[in-house]
């Protein structure tokens, strides 16, 4: 080999060695390498500090490599468990497909009901058992504007109408400009805007824009109307039908009509007067009977005294005032009975 050929061979070998040593490394690879080096350094420092504190250096875990590679013995039952997992995943996929189909079917039915369309297979009874009032829902959507899926994207900025409501928009809950009752303009979410009544009158017919004096005047007029109605209705009487309890034996239920009630009271007063008169007559008869018995007893006592010789025939036994009164009354009654004609009642 000549000197020239030897120099050419050495030059080509050096050029090939230089070409083989050139490695193109990107910036991300360098950063990853630095990060890995930093983590290894941190791990080494942490283990070193732990060994310094405890005095024990943990041994490194030696990874055992199977000699036979693929012929290594596997755990018992792994294949069966894998097969069961595959079957369960297949069943879950089938259930997921069925659930998705059911949800899509329910969504279609919901949209039909929301639009007021007739759903196939649903009768009037099934429609009445629904938990959502779709008629009211459609009315609310008409009051608030178009629903979100039918909103006009060309509306741009939303503004509040005279009723405090805003039209629809593509966003679920957009920011709108709202003017409150004090004239203050602010930006609020559409769902946070309070609903105002459609008219300046409340549900009971009273106007909402009223001062405190007007409210007091209305309350006074209402109170006067109620008092006049009570006065025209007449006196308030007790109604036993509104009280559930056991009444006494002498309880009497008066009528609600005033004329009939007055007639019942007159009848009761008449019965009371008759009862009072009869009670007085019975009392007089009882007193008269008691006087007669006393006079009879006195007469028997006097006869017994004469028979025993304790009383002279011409001697009169002392008689007290009550006995004398009873005797005089008895004599008067006997005389009255004698003087009474036989055909008298």
XYZ file of C-alpha atoms in Angstrom:
345
model
C 0.000 0.000 0.000
C 1.336 3.385 -0.990
C 1.496 6.385 1.279
C -1.290 8.096 -0.617
C -3.661 5.168 -0.326
C -2.833 4.839 3.373
C -3.609 8.497 3.978
C -6.870 8.212 2.071
C -7.886 5.194 4.166
C -7.083 6.963 7.430
C -9.008 10.038 6.281
C -12.074 7.985 5.373
C -11.946 6.115 8.715
C -11.739 9.361 10.684
C -14.597 10.849 8.670
C -16.754 7.771 9.304
C -15.962 7.853 13.030
C -16.855 11.516 13.203
C -20.065 10.911 11.302
C -21.028 8.068 13.673
C -20.511 10.224 16.779
C -22.888 12.973 15.633
C -26.254 12.566 17.552
C -29.108 14.961 17.001
C -30.837 15.746 20.329
C -33.922 17.955 20.578
C -34.521 20.515 23.315
C -37.378 18.493 24.853
C -35.127 15.437 25.156
C -32.499 17.474 26.935
C -35.121 18.863 29.337
C -36.448 15.375 30.040
C -32.928 14.136 30.705
C -32.260 17.006 33.095
C -35.550 16.383 34.906
C -34.756 12.690 35.295
C -31.284 13.528 36.566
C -32.736 16.011 39.053
C -35.244 13.432 40.351
C -32.477 10.833 40.762
C -30.332 13.339 42.635
C -33.217 14.292 44.914
C -33.977 10.642 45.608
C -30.336 9.957 46.438
C -30.125 12.943 48.778
C -33.351 11.937 50.508
C -32.119 8.375 51.110
C -28.791 9.720 52.337
C -30.453 12.009 54.869
C -32.698 9.190 56.085
C -29.668 6.919 56.541
C -27.840 9.657 58.454
C -30.748 10.120 60.880
C -31.577 6.459 61.476
C -28.128 4.976 60.946
C -29.569 2.331 58.596
C -28.953 2.256 54.874
C -31.839 0.510 53.045
C -30.760 -2.196 50.676
C -31.658 -1.891 47.063
C -34.332 -4.157 45.738
C -32.893 -6.746 43.380
C -35.139 -7.512 40.466
C -35.299 -11.189 39.694
C -35.514 -12.115 36.055
C -37.162 -15.369 35.137
C -34.805 -17.768 33.483
C -37.288 -19.380 31.124
C -39.018 -16.138 30.121
C -42.400 -17.118 28.629
C -42.315 -20.578 30.196
C -42.472 -19.150 33.739
C -45.229 -20.540 35.941
C -48.330 -18.342 36.095
C -50.686 -17.830 39.028
C -53.536 -20.238 39.345
C -56.919 -18.979 38.019
C -55.571 -15.973 36.112
C -56.928 -17.190 32.803
C -60.382 -17.831 34.253
C -60.461 -14.377 35.834
C -59.399 -12.754 32.600
C -62.142 -14.596 30.757
C -64.725 -13.477 33.304
C -63.498 -9.889 33.034
C -63.873 -10.019 29.264
C -67.430 -11.371 29.568
C -68.332 -8.741 32.170
C -66.940 -5.949 30.017
C -68.977 -7.246 27.100
C -72.139 -7.282 29.235
C -71.399 -3.771 30.488
C -71.001 -2.579 26.916
C -74.372 -4.101 25.986
C -76.040 -2.494 29.025
C -74.450 0.836 28.139
C -75.843 0.651 24.622
C -79.318 -0.215 25.944
C -79.210 2.616 28.478
C -78.157 5.086 25.815
C -80.984 3.968 23.534
C -83.495 4.273 26.393
C -82.266 7.775 27.250
C -82.464 8.851 23.616
C -86.013 7.492 23.403
C -87.007 9.380 26.574
C -85.406 12.547 25.228
C -87.440 12.282 22.011
C -90.657 11.756 24.007
C -89.812 14.733 26.225
C -89.259 16.985 23.209
C -92.561 15.869 21.680
C -94.415 16.598 24.908
C -92.705 19.969 25.274
C -93.781 20.967 21.773
C -97.333 19.772 22.431
C -97.186 16.926 19.910
C -99.075 13.679 20.311
C -96.888 10.823 21.546
C -97.594 7.425 20.054
C -98.831 4.904 22.614
C -99.619 7.491 25.318
C -103.258 7.936 26.258
C -105.024 10.677 28.170
C -104.649 8.839 31.466
C -100.895 8.468 31.017
C -100.634 12.162 30.131
C -102.512 13.112 33.313
C -100.116 11.039 35.441
C -97.060 12.987 34.232
C -95.175 14.871 36.935
C -94.485 17.854 34.637
C -97.154 20.280 33.468
C -96.017 20.724 29.879
C -98.839 23.181 29.097
C -97.627 25.504 31.850
C -94.056 24.956 30.674
C -94.964 26.052 27.133
C -96.756 29.129 28.477
C -93.717 30.061 30.562
C -91.461 29.675 27.534
C -93.786 31.905 25.537
C -93.712 34.505 28.329
C -89.922 34.439 28.634
C -89.242 34.190 24.920
C -87.842 31.462 22.738
C -86.217 28.482 24.420
C -82.467 28.040 24.242
C -82.515 25.582 21.331
C -84.621 27.962 19.205
C -82.821 31.199 20.075
C -81.846 33.606 17.353
C -78.032 34.025 17.341
C -78.360 37.391 15.590
C -80.016 39.054 18.605
C -76.680 40.170 20.041
C -76.960 41.974 23.381
C -80.002 41.065 25.452
C -82.219 43.708 27.050
C -85.017 43.499 29.562
C -88.561 44.098 28.444
C -91.235 45.963 30.404
C -92.085 42.873 32.444
C -88.565 42.236 33.690
C -88.003 39.285 31.343
C -85.455 38.655 28.618
C -85.648 36.795 25.301
C -83.760 33.554 24.678
C -80.104 33.234 23.773
C -77.701 30.524 22.822
C -76.085 30.623 26.268
C -77.752 28.781 29.111
C -77.793 31.713 31.537
C -76.525 34.902 29.866
C -75.852 38.257 31.477
C -78.585 40.790 30.779
C -79.175 44.421 31.664
C -81.826 44.743 34.351
C -83.509 47.866 35.726
C -84.970 47.429 39.202
C -87.923 49.226 40.787
C -85.665 52.096 41.900
C -84.461 52.816 38.371
C -81.001 51.336 38.866
C -79.527 49.533 35.841
C -77.299 46.544 36.484
C -76.044 43.395 34.779
C -77.487 40.184 36.180
C -77.962 36.582 35.188
C -81.267 35.922 33.502
C -82.188 33.273 36.080
C -81.605 35.763 38.937
C -83.984 38.426 37.619
C -87.127 38.655 39.804
C -90.425 38.285 38.014
C -92.707 41.290 38.135
C -96.499 41.215 38.014
C -97.998 41.742 34.598
C -100.109 44.674 35.838
C -99.711 47.364 38.529
C -102.283 45.457 40.593
C -101.627 42.504 42.859
C -103.573 39.254 42.808
C -106.133 40.612 45.286
C -106.894 43.610 43.059
C -105.100 46.232 45.155
C -102.637 48.515 43.376
C -98.983 48.001 44.233
C -97.894 51.642 43.871
C -99.483 52.926 47.084
C -98.285 55.000 49.998
C -98.680 54.077 53.656
C -101.596 56.506 54.075
C -103.444 54.923 51.166
C -102.915 51.460 52.673
C -104.286 52.631 56.035
C -107.298 54.222 54.343
C -108.040 51.008 52.486
C -107.731 48.998 55.699
C -110.142 51.382 57.430
C -112.677 51.081 54.616
C -112.380 47.309 54.669
C -112.906 47.263 58.452
C -115.986 49.494 58.168
C -117.436 47.247 55.463
C -116.916 44.166 57.644
C -118.486 45.888 60.672
C -121.493 46.988 58.613
C -121.923 43.474 57.257
C -121.890 42.077 60.804
C -124.434 44.668 61.945
C -126.744 43.887 59.035
C -126.413 40.176 59.678
C -127.983 40.626 63.130
C -126.881 39.304 66.508
C -124.554 36.358 66.588
C -126.121 33.333 68.287
C -124.622 30.122 69.531
C -124.697 27.265 67.031
C -124.419 23.872 68.693
C -123.821 22.135 65.376
C -120.344 23.696 65.171
C -119.278 22.246 68.530
C -118.738 18.508 68.783
C -119.477 17.577 72.391
C -122.177 15.907 74.472
C -124.905 18.336 75.554
C -126.905 18.117 78.760
C -130.451 16.792 79.165
C -131.922 20.302 79.417
C -130.190 21.545 76.264
C -132.463 23.237 73.726
C -131.346 24.205 70.221
C -132.901 27.472 69.065
C -133.598 28.132 65.410
C -131.396 30.410 63.328
C -134.342 32.471 62.071
C -135.093 35.429 64.338
C -138.924 35.127 64.152
C -138.907 31.417 64.858
C -136.378 31.973 67.612
C -138.642 34.594 69.256
C -141.631 32.208 69.069
C -139.601 29.474 70.733
C -138.574 31.851 73.509
C -142.228 32.864 74.073
C -143.239 29.222 74.371
C -140.462 28.569 76.839
C -141.444 31.597 78.948
C -145.067 30.419 78.969
C -144.043 26.953 80.101
C -141.886 28.484 82.816
C -144.796 30.583 84.138
C -147.073 27.537 84.195
C -144.421 25.555 86.022
C -144.030 28.322 88.607
C -147.804 28.489 89.226
C -148.176 24.730 89.566
C -145.201 24.584 91.886
C -146.783 27.284 94.119
C -150.122 25.424 94.148
C -148.420 22.181 95.139
C -146.561 24.018 97.883
C -149.826 25.451 99.294
C -151.462 22.028 99.183
C -148.473 20.517 100.986
C -148.665 23.169 103.717
C -152.399 22.635 104.094
C -151.939 18.882 104.377
C -149.246 19.386 107.002
C -151.609 21.689 108.993
C -154.406 19.141 108.802
C -152.170 16.396 110.114
C -151.035 18.645 112.955
C -154.653 19.527 113.887
C -155.674 15.867 113.754
C -152.780 14.906 115.975
C -153.729 17.602 118.486
C -157.328 16.449 118.529
C -156.282 12.872 119.189
C -153.987 13.993 121.968
C -156.807 15.881 123.693
C -159.175 12.931 123.437
C -156.540 10.607 124.887
C -155.983 13.068 127.762
C -159.699 13.225 128.585
C -159.990 9.453 128.502
C -157.133 9.074 130.936
C -158.544 11.776 133.256
C -155.642 14.054 132.792
C -157.815 16.781 131.343
C -161.085 18.130 132.624
C -163.977 18.325 130.204
C -164.241 22.084 130.527
C -160.468 22.645 130.565
C -158.780 23.549 127.351
C -155.261 22.382 126.703
C -152.800 25.061 125.666
C -152.441 25.268 121.927
C -149.481 26.874 120.230
C -149.847 29.406 117.439
C -148.992 27.062 114.562
C -151.482 24.481 115.740
C -154.142 27.134 116.137
C -153.467 28.399 112.639
C -153.690 24.871 111.244
C -156.953 24.237 113.069
C -158.479 27.489 111.815
C -157.417 26.662 108.287
C -158.910 23.207 108.557
C -162.181 24.635 109.833
C -162.263 27.142 106.980
C -161.686 24.429 104.408
C -164.401 22.254 105.906
C -166.841 25.127 105.851
C -165.939 25.936 102.257
C -166.529 22.334 101.252
C -169.890 22.332 103.020
C -171.014 25.564 101.363
C -169.911 24.424 97.895
C -172.850 23.214 95.724
C -172.850 19.562 94.706
C -172.866 20.322 90.925
C -169.934 22.734 91.145
C -166.772 21.629 89.308
